XYZ file of C-alpha atoms in Angstrom:
635
model
C 91.632 73.208 120.571
C 94.538 71.726 118.652
C 94.966 74.021 115.645
C 97.621 71.748 114.170
C 95.099 68.895 113.990
C 92.578 71.203 112.341
C 95.003 72.382 109.659
C 96.279 68.861 108.990
C 92.712 67.562 108.683
C 91.886 70.293 106.169
C 94.938 69.351 104.127
C 93.837 65.700 104.271
C 90.381 66.637 102.981
C 91.991 68.366 100.008
C 93.539 65.024 98.988
C 90.103 63.687 98.027
C 88.974 66.665 95.976
C 89.603 65.005 92.618
C 88.046 61.629 93.467
C 84.444 62.654 92.796
C 83.093 61.245 96.046
C 79.977 62.068 97.988
C 81.128 64.963 100.203
C 80.137 63.173 103.393
C 82.339 60.262 102.311
C 85.311 62.554 102.900
C 84.353 62.219 106.557
C 84.336 58.392 106.594
C 88.137 57.873 107.090
C 88.108 60.249 110.071
C 85.164 58.456 111.683
C 86.682 55.012 111.068
C 89.867 56.182 112.754
C 87.870 57.468 115.742
C 85.962 54.169 116.006
C 89.160 52.110 115.959
C 91.453 54.222 118.124
C 89.125 56.576 120.010
C 88.367 54.172 122.883
C 84.731 55.273 122.944
C 82.640 53.727 125.703
C 79.422 54.675 123.921
C 79.238 55.117 120.180
C 76.678 57.631 118.988
C 76.640 60.813 116.922
C 77.387 62.954 119.999
C 80.437 61.009 121.192
C 81.883 60.688 117.677
C 81.393 64.416 116.989
C 83.194 65.257 120.221
C 86.064 62.902 119.359
C 86.365 64.400 115.865
C 86.803 67.789 117.472
C 89.366 66.563 119.996
C 91.519 64.498 117.631
C 91.035 66.136 114.246
C 90.048 69.687 115.116
C 86.856 69.660 113.018
C 83.493 70.789 114.342
C 81.122 68.452 112.457
C 77.362 68.575 113.182
C 75.900 65.480 114.821
C 73.439 65.075 111.985
C 76.256 64.686 109.446
C 77.996 62.144 111.699
C 74.713 60.258 112.100
C 74.439 59.785 108.319
C 77.920 58.225 108.101
C 77.217 55.936 111.067
C 74.022 54.748 109.378
C 75.993 54.024 106.197
C 78.410 51.917 108.232
C 75.436 49.957 109.543
C 74.315 49.226 105.976
C 77.729 47.766 105.047
C 77.658 45.541 108.147
C 80.387 47.263 110.101
C 78.085 48.572 112.842
C 74.782 47.630 114.420
C 72.383 50.013 116.106
C 70.297 49.294 119.195
C 68.331 51.823 121.261
C 70.170 54.797 119.772
C 73.650 53.344 120.363
C 75.989 51.848 117.743
C 78.158 48.742 118.246
C 81.143 47.544 116.212
C 80.321 44.027 114.921
C 83.405 43.287 112.856
C 87.006 44.352 112.508
C 87.436 47.895 111.262
C 89.822 48.082 108.345
C 90.816 51.693 108.099
C 92.730 53.157 105.199
C 96.451 53.551 105.816
C 96.858 57.287 105.522
C 100.369 57.476 106.977
C 101.862 58.810 103.763
C 99.041 61.283 103.174
C 99.128 62.456 106.774
C 102.914 62.925 106.617
C 102.617 64.915 103.398
C 99.868 67.076 104.887
C 101.907 67.655 108.050
C 104.920 68.723 105.982
C 102.816 71.268 104.107
C 101.378 72.655 107.331
C 104.824 72.789 108.996
C 106.203 74.678 106.011
C 103.349 77.188 106.017
C 103.617 77.735 109.786
C 107.419 78.011 109.813
C 107.561 80.655 107.118
C 104.596 82.490 108.617
C 106.503 82.769 111.907
C 109.570 84.054 110.049
C 107.428 86.578 108.205
C 105.758 87.783 111.441
C 109.144 88.308 113.073
C 110.663 90.169 110.138
C 107.649 92.167 108.985
C 105.714 92.896 112.190
C 108.383 92.278 114.836
C 106.149 89.648 116.464
C 107.603 86.509 117.973
C 105.008 83.748 117.533
C 105.202 80.190 118.789
C 103.774 77.351 116.668
C 100.455 77.256 118.515
C 99.839 80.998 118.144
C 100.884 80.900 114.492
C 98.421 78.075 113.818
C 95.694 79.925 115.697
C 96.299 82.909 113.394
C 95.821 80.703 110.340
C 92.636 79.157 111.737
C 91.172 82.580 112.544
C 91.942 83.703 109.004
C 90.304 80.590 107.536
C 87.227 81.037 109.703
C 86.414 84.150 107.691
C 85.779 81.877 104.715
C 82.582 80.561 106.216
C 79.042 80.209 104.922
C 76.916 81.975 107.527
C 73.189 82.570 107.414
C 72.342 79.513 105.295
C 69.823 77.373 107.148
C 70.645 74.285 105.055
C 74.091 74.380 106.641
C 74.004 73.522 110.309
C 77.024 75.709 111.149
C 78.850 78.553 109.462
C 82.224 76.815 109.600
C 83.746 73.451 110.471
C 86.479 75.206 112.450
C 86.214 75.358 116.240
C 86.279 78.850 117.716
C 89.608 80.395 118.689
C 89.558 82.460 121.853
C 90.930 85.973 121.969
C 90.985 88.990 119.666
C 91.493 87.876 116.102
C 91.618 91.164 114.147
C 95.416 91.529 114.218
C 95.780 87.849 113.324
C 93.688 88.318 110.187
C 95.725 91.357 109.113
C 99.027 89.581 109.725
C 98.001 86.464 107.787
C 96.661 88.688 104.983
C 100.059 90.359 104.736
C 101.679 86.921 104.688
C 99.330 85.715 101.935
C 100.107 88.707 99.732
C 103.830 88.258 100.333
C 103.667 84.550 99.436
C 101.693 85.191 96.292
C 104.254 87.719 95.075
C 107.480 86.034 96.171
C 106.965 82.292 96.667
C 104.303 80.575 94.497
C 105.242 77.148 95.872
C 104.525 78.033 99.493
C 101.435 79.932 98.386
C 100.066 76.727 96.849
C 100.749 74.911 100.147
C 98.679 77.566 101.878
C 95.891 77.119 99.320
C 95.732 73.412 100.201
C 94.282 74.232 103.613
C 91.988 76.906 102.144
C 90.459 74.435 99.701
C 90.323 71.844 102.469
C 88.276 74.292 104.521
C 85.918 74.938 101.621
C 85.443 71.181 101.337
C 84.898 70.959 105.090
C 82.064 73.448 104.674
C 80.307 70.767 102.619
C 80.351 68.493 105.646
C 78.103 70.961 107.427
C 75.230 70.195 105.071
C 73.993 66.593 105.364
C 71.495 67.117 102.529
C 73.938 68.634 100.048
C 73.782 65.665 97.693
C 70.013 65.979 97.373
C 70.093 69.486 95.915
C 70.288 70.330 92.236
C 73.646 70.509 90.513
C 72.619 73.740 88.762
C 71.063 77.116 89.547
C 68.723 77.219 86.569
C 65.694 78.067 88.740
C 67.203 80.979 90.645
C 68.331 84.531 89.907
C 71.006 86.105 92.097
C 70.627 89.859 92.516
C 73.973 91.494 93.274
C 74.430 94.306 95.765
C 76.074 97.593 94.748
C 79.550 96.835 96.225
C 79.753 93.620 94.189
C 78.896 95.487 90.984
C 81.549 98.060 91.880
C 84.051 95.213 92.263
C 82.968 93.584 88.999
C 83.671 96.861 87.188
C 87.199 96.876 88.635
C 86.714 99.998 90.742
C 88.118 98.392 93.909
C 91.211 96.779 92.414
C 92.222 93.860 90.249
C 92.072 91.272 93.039
C 88.436 91.924 93.886
C 87.499 92.209 90.225
C 88.990 88.822 89.385
C 87.275 87.187 92.345
C 83.885 88.652 91.417
C 84.367 87.773 87.743
C 85.120 84.154 88.655
C 81.993 83.957 90.805
C 79.737 85.371 88.088
C 81.250 83.075 85.453
C 80.789 79.993 87.654
C 77.161 80.822 88.485
C 76.394 81.395 84.812
C 78.055 78.108 83.844
C 75.787 76.429 86.396
C 72.816 77.940 84.496
C 72.136 80.591 87.131
C 71.238 84.175 86.306
C 73.030 87.200 87.761
C 71.115 90.458 87.803
C 70.582 93.650 89.807
C 67.595 95.811 90.671
C 67.065 99.200 89.062
C 67.278 100.842 92.495
C 70.677 99.126 92.881
C 71.627 100.623 89.513
C 70.751 104.078 90.849
C 72.889 103.457 93.937
C 75.766 102.198 91.760
C 75.759 105.337 89.620
C 75.558 107.526 92.726
C 78.586 105.759 94.203
C 80.707 106.168 91.061
C 79.678 109.781 90.416
C 80.195 110.584 94.096
C 83.714 109.184 93.921
C 84.358 111.289 90.813
C 83.203 114.402 92.662
C 85.506 113.837 95.645
C 88.525 112.186 94.018
C 90.524 115.437 94.075
C 89.253 116.537 97.488
C 91.107 115.953 100.785
C 87.725 114.849 102.186
C 87.450 112.085 99.627
C 87.776 108.588 101.083
C 86.506 105.072 100.557
C 87.608 102.045 98.573
C 86.666 103.451 95.155
C 88.501 106.740 95.694
C 91.534 105.011 97.198
C 91.806 102.617 94.247
C 91.243 105.418 91.736
C 94.088 107.435 93.234
C 96.344 104.391 93.359
C 95.630 103.517 89.737
C 95.838 107.105 88.484
C 92.173 107.143 87.452
C 90.945 110.661 86.768
C 87.616 112.292 87.483
C 86.651 112.109 83.806
C 87.520 108.393 83.766
C 85.091 107.755 86.628
C 82.362 109.830 84.967
C 82.819 107.808 81.769
C 82.688 104.557 83.777
C 79.375 105.648 85.290
C 77.975 106.412 81.848
C 78.954 102.983 80.481
C 78.443 100.858 83.615
C 75.003 99.440 82.811
C 75.966 98.594 79.220
C 79.198 96.928 80.344
C 77.344 94.803 82.890
C 74.690 93.860 80.327
C 77.411 92.776 77.889
C 78.525 90.255 80.545
C 75.012 88.907 80.987
C 74.319 90.945 84.155
C 71.179 92.897 83.352
C 69.077 95.302 85.360
C 65.728 94.016 86.604
C 62.930 96.483 87.387
C 62.467 96.882 91.126
C 59.149 95.197 91.948
C 56.302 97.432 92.947
C 54.878 97.431 96.442
C 52.489 94.534 97.002
C 50.946 94.723 100.445
C 50.664 90.945 100.808
C 54.437 90.478 100.457
C 55.739 93.546 102.243
C 58.090 93.359 105.211
C 57.859 95.221 108.495
C 60.341 97.878 107.433
C 60.625 99.416 110.881
C 61.435 96.066 112.455
C 63.941 95.159 109.755
C 65.508 98.616 109.941
C 66.088 98.088 113.657
C 67.717 94.727 112.887
C 69.981 96.427 110.351
C 70.984 99.086 112.855
C 72.092 96.347 115.239
C 74.363 94.748 112.627
C 75.470 97.511 110.226
C 76.921 100.979 110.765
C 75.574 103.124 107.934
C 77.516 106.281 107.107
C 75.070 107.039 104.313
C 71.410 106.895 105.441
C 70.313 106.231 101.857
C 72.233 102.957 101.880
C 69.895 101.587 104.553
C 66.871 102.415 102.390
C 68.433 100.666 99.396
C 69.083 97.539 101.511
C 65.527 97.492 102.846
C 64.180 97.864 99.320
C 66.359 94.954 98.158
C 65.055 92.597 100.839
C 61.458 93.706 100.185
C 61.961 93.022 96.477
C 63.138 89.442 97.106
C 59.985 88.693 99.126
C 57.849 90.046 96.283
C 59.678 87.943 93.668
C 59.279 84.782 95.732
C 55.533 85.467 95.803
C 54.650 83.428 98.816
C 56.754 80.363 98.011
C 58.644 78.617 100.810
C 61.908 77.306 99.280
C 63.959 74.765 101.197
C 67.138 75.154 99.136
C 68.912 78.021 97.434
C 68.478 76.190 94.112
C 64.679 76.479 94.429
C 64.561 79.967 95.917
C 63.709 81.826 92.661
C 65.408 85.004 93.921
C 68.309 85.624 96.311
C 70.108 88.873 97.121
C 73.920 88.580 97.287
C 76.048 90.987 99.327
C 79.576 91.217 100.701
C 78.243 92.738 103.928
C 78.014 89.949 106.511
C 76.156 92.247 108.915
C 73.440 92.883 106.337
C 73.250 89.153 105.599
C 72.915 88.313 109.295
C 70.204 90.923 109.860
C 68.149 89.555 106.954
C 68.646 86.004 108.213
C 67.537 86.810 111.747
C 64.531 88.764 110.485
C 63.611 85.967 108.088
C 63.400 83.332 110.843
C 59.953 84.669 111.680
C 58.658 84.525 108.104
C 57.819 81.284 106.339
C 59.084 82.499 102.948
C 62.631 82.898 104.275
C 62.725 80.509 107.214
C 64.765 77.881 105.343
C 66.542 80.037 102.745
C 67.427 83.598 103.721
C 66.636 86.420 101.338
C 70.258 87.580 101.607
C 73.476 85.540 101.492
C 77.124 86.559 101.283
C 79.125 86.387 98.094
C 81.501 83.850 99.655
C 78.593 81.632 100.705
C 77.520 81.580 97.073
C 81.099 81.102 95.863
C 81.725 78.198 98.237
C 78.489 76.330 97.508
C 78.810 76.938 93.768
C 82.416 75.727 93.823
C 81.349 72.547 95.640
C 79.141 71.744 92.639
C 82.110 71.882 90.258
C 85.502 72.222 92.031
C 87.466 71.288 88.922
C 85.398 73.684 86.813
C 86.628 76.698 88.776
C 90.106 75.841 90.093
C 91.143 79.481 90.407
C 88.122 80.601 92.441
C 89.483 79.717 95.929
C 92.776 81.476 95.184
C 91.008 84.575 93.880
C 88.711 84.637 96.924
C 91.689 84.452 99.289
C 93.617 87.202 97.513
C 90.569 89.460 97.370
C 89.919 88.950 101.077
C 93.562 89.589 101.968
C 93.599 92.742 99.841
C 90.476 94.042 101.587
C 91.766 93.085 105.061
C 94.844 95.267 104.542
C 92.728 98.384 104.091
C 91.902 100.029 107.440
C 88.258 99.965 108.469
C 86.330 103.227 108.370
C 86.273 103.362 112.170
C 90.018 102.757 112.445
C 90.800 105.345 109.756
C 88.622 107.975 111.454
C 90.468 107.384 114.739
C 93.786 107.712 112.945
C 92.766 111.008 111.348
C 91.558 112.298 114.716
C 94.952 111.476 116.265
C 96.727 113.140 113.336
C 94.611 116.291 113.880
C 95.667 116.357 117.539
C 99.342 116.055 116.611
C 99.092 118.985 114.186
C 97.285 121.188 116.706
C 99.939 120.434 119.313
C 102.693 121.312 116.858
C 104.152 117.795 116.878
C 103.775 117.544 113.104
C 103.669 120.270 110.469
C 100.658 121.079 108.235
C 102.532 119.472 105.350
C 103.060 116.311 107.425
C 99.368 116.341 108.278
C 98.457 116.606 104.597
C 100.726 113.673 103.779
C 99.073 111.532 106.470
C 95.626 112.341 105.092
C 96.301 111.905 101.386
C 99.389 109.798 100.663
C 98.643 106.393 99.167
C 101.418 104.819 101.234
C 99.960 105.821 104.611
C 97.295 103.105 104.822
C 99.760 100.382 103.865
C 102.423 101.476 106.336
C 99.843 102.108 109.052
C 98.498 98.555 108.813
C 102.032 97.143 108.861
C 102.843 98.978 112.079
C 99.526 98.582 113.915
C 97.957 95.445 112.359
C 94.683 97.350 112.627
C 94.669 97.502 116.435
C 93.217 100.620 118.055
C 95.640 100.373 120.972
C 98.538 100.745 118.539
C 97.355 104.181 117.366
C 99.948 106.004 119.452
C 101.909 109.152 118.697
C 104.982 106.983 118.222
C 103.295 104.751 115.628
C 101.819 107.695 113.751
C 105.178 109.473 113.677
C 106.896 106.294 112.505
C 104.256 105.906 109.813
C 104.930 109.478 108.705
C 108.688 108.909 108.619
C 108.308 105.737 106.584
C 105.968 107.412 104.123
C 108.175 110.483 103.718
C 111.160 108.187 103.187
C 109.164 106.242 100.597
C 108.129 109.456 98.867
C 111.781 110.554 98.719
C 112.714 107.170 97.287
C 109.961 107.501 94.717
C 111.027 111.050 93.875
C 114.639 109.906 93.602
C 113.588 106.946 91.519
C 111.453 109.171 89.311
C 114.408 111.585 88.984
C 116.680 108.694 88.036
C 114.134 107.513 85.501
C 113.740 111.068 84.210
C 117.502 111.505 83.886
C 117.769 108.133 82.210
C 114.947 108.999 79.845
C 116.477 112.401 79.115
C 119.858 110.825 78.449
C 118.292 108.212 76.216
C 116.348 110.882 74.332
C 119.508 112.979 73.944
C 121.435 109.962 72.685
C 118.700 109.153 70.172
C 118.633 112.793 69.095
C 122.397 112.848 68.595
C 122.273 109.591 66.659
C 119.495 110.927 64.458
C 121.381 114.192 64.016
C 124.549 112.317 63.048
C 122.656 110.167 60.545
C 120.963 113.253 59.127
C 124.223 115.099 58.743
C 125.858 112.080 57.135
C 123.071 111.857 54.581
C 123.282 115.565 53.921
C 127.020 115.255 53.431
C 126.658 112.444 50.898
C 123.933 114.312 49.023
C 126.013 117.468 48.838
C 129.117 115.811 47.453
C 127.093 113.812 44.941
C 125.331 116.972 43.738
C 128.597 118.921 43.735
C 130.123 116.277 41.476
C 127.241 116.602 39.048
C 127.414 120.403 39.168
C 131.154 120.324 38.455
C 130.637 118.151 35.414
C 127.891 120.368 34.033
C 129.861 123.583 34.770
C 132.900 122.133 33.014
C 130.868 121.358 29.911
C 129.402 124.856 29.889
C 132.869 126.385 30.229
C 134.176 124.307 27.357
C 131.319 125.515 25.142
C 132.110 129.124 26.049
C 135.800 128.636 25.239
C 134.896 127.065 21.922
C 132.608 129.968 21.046
C 135.331 132.443 21.939
C 137.768 130.631 19.678
C 135.216 130.685 16.857
C 135.386 134.510 16.748
C 139.086 134.388 15.871
C 138.510 131.745 13.248
C 135.825 133.876 11.526
C 138.180 136.829 11.489
C 140.891 134.822 9.643
C 138.700 132.932 7.195
C 137.453 135.003 4.390
C 133.909 134.157 3.692
C 134.257 134.081 -0.088
C 131.626 131.458 -0.435
C 128.360 130.668 1.288
C 129.322 127.179 2.429
C 127.517 125.507 5.283
C 130.714 125.665 7.383
C 130.883 129.385 6.900
C 127.337 129.924 8.045
C 127.915 127.713 11.094
C 131.018 129.607 12.064
C 129.153 132.875 11.589
C 126.380 131.701 13.907
C 128.854 130.619 16.574
C 130.631 133.935 16.264
C 127.347 135.774 16.716
C 126.542 133.880 19.878
C 130.057 134.419 21.150
C 129.685 138.107 20.515
C 126.532 138.260 22.558
C 128.261 136.368 25.361
C 131.101 138.814 25.243
C 128.687 141.742 25.530
C 126.954 140.003 28.486
C 130.307 139.224 30.048
C 131.290 142.870 29.750
C 128.026 144.017 31.378
C 127.868 141.404 34.191
C 131.535 140.614 34.457
C 131.027 137.084 33.207
C 134.256 135.456 32.215
C 134.651 131.819 31.229
C 136.437 130.857 34.456
C 133.931 132.754 36.603
C 130.999 131.146 34.787
C 132.313 127.770 35.891
C 132.304 128.615 39.617
C 129.015 130.513 39.537
C 127.176 127.846 37.567
C 128.647 125.082 39.708
C 127.488 126.782 42.916
C 124.023 127.553 41.571
C 123.513 124.110 40.091
C 124.808 122.299 43.176
C 122.458 124.225 45.470
C 119.491 123.423 43.230
C 120.292 119.695 43.142
C 120.802 119.526 46.926
C 117.462 121.229 47.598
C 115.695 118.849 45.253
C 117.117 115.682 46.881
C 116.617 116.928 50.444
C 113.026 117.778 49.649
C 112.435 114.326 48.153
C 113.834 112.656 51.298
C 112.054 115.010 53.720
C 115.322 116.308 55.203
C 115.398 119.765 56.723
C 118.316 121.903 55.706
């Protein structure tokens, strides 16, 4: 398979996204090119499909190709005889040289920088072909499996070899692009959206289905509700929010069963119980620790979860009662689940079985041929669960055409195809959410890592403190995935020790950074305190000298009055009071007061000069206290 052709073709499909064409018409230019340059000895849906795969790297079902060939017959370009098509006039294909060159440049840019990233970040030397294979494997995860209306899960041919490390590496690249280079990230999104458009080519009858979901209710699984509430990170929350908003704009209803509500509350309360325990693990606990969410925060989230969902138009629906006519063979379906899903919690299997049973009851014997007419569909992010329900449903008429369970991306992709311009951010959010999830180690991988860490502690290779860091530090999972890319074979003593060293180094950097921030904050606080102290002292200083000036003036006046009264005594002694004039009585009064002051001065040692200083001090203190109190200034 030529991965370069596949990626270029996806980029070419993206060019037509805004032209409002019939989705199968996106395929017409590719088929015309095959007819003109493919040198086909026999023209039929089989030979054209094979040529599309060889030259353009797209795996298109024969039925879809057949529809385009029939359209070419109607416009007089082809004739059909005994199942074979013949060209009857000159094929005038669109000149897509410029578009193809632009698409190739985008792909070359994405591949070049991906190779540079792999070398620098993961120490992996990739050639162009391997790099393109990595991108194709990553894109293949954005498929629409288990939908009978679609003849295949993806338009991408299969890539041989183990793809797990490729997905992790591309996920790291995607996150890096999104944070550091928005331009190159948009180039990457061109091929993602092209792939989502290519998924439309898998469904020949797509144009015949309704443009809305007004006749169907989508019942969300517990993990999707957890994501919607933001308990698994911002990326997943935004992706889930976009999906719900798009479905609701297309007149669909989003709901959940009451037994799903019970499971949701158990999940949140369980995370709250184990958030401070070394045994606590899982996406909710990891995100809570990363975000600094406390136990009480999680308990409060559980208490408000149903109301918050209802406020967004996602309401609980009573789980249907058991109706014998519409029950499933629970033992048979349970066996199918065991083949596809590893359940760590046995109760989760029972919840899943109940969900599928409930969908059959709600459909009440109908046999829908499209999702839009299905009345009820269960939506999950667990592809294994979806596949098990699909395989089980093949034997039952109610779900033979439309499975009871589909994945959230299947819904996102098909909903987006109804209104690509109405949800331009949805593909980007889906990619970021997937990349974020891919960079968290799987439960199986994490258990193997912990087992290896236990062995290293028992052998004395690492200390108990090192062991605790490996089990609980938030940086361990990130560094572990960088070093191993999620491969079991990479879980060596060397890799684990290197992970530990990197994490300890990061912790020291964080501690140093926190110390620097603390010192900076302390210095800033001290500076602000000194500034405030200086301003306070300056104000106090101004108040004091203003009050002292007033006190001086008042003390001086009082001293003058005392001196005048003292002088009045001498005057009275000289003037003979031979008459009772008003002046005489005034002088006598002043003399009397002066006499009293003299007696007081003798008793308390109050002299005119001393009265000045004492009164000034007393009066100044009183004025200062009054002004400080009015301004709220502590002395």
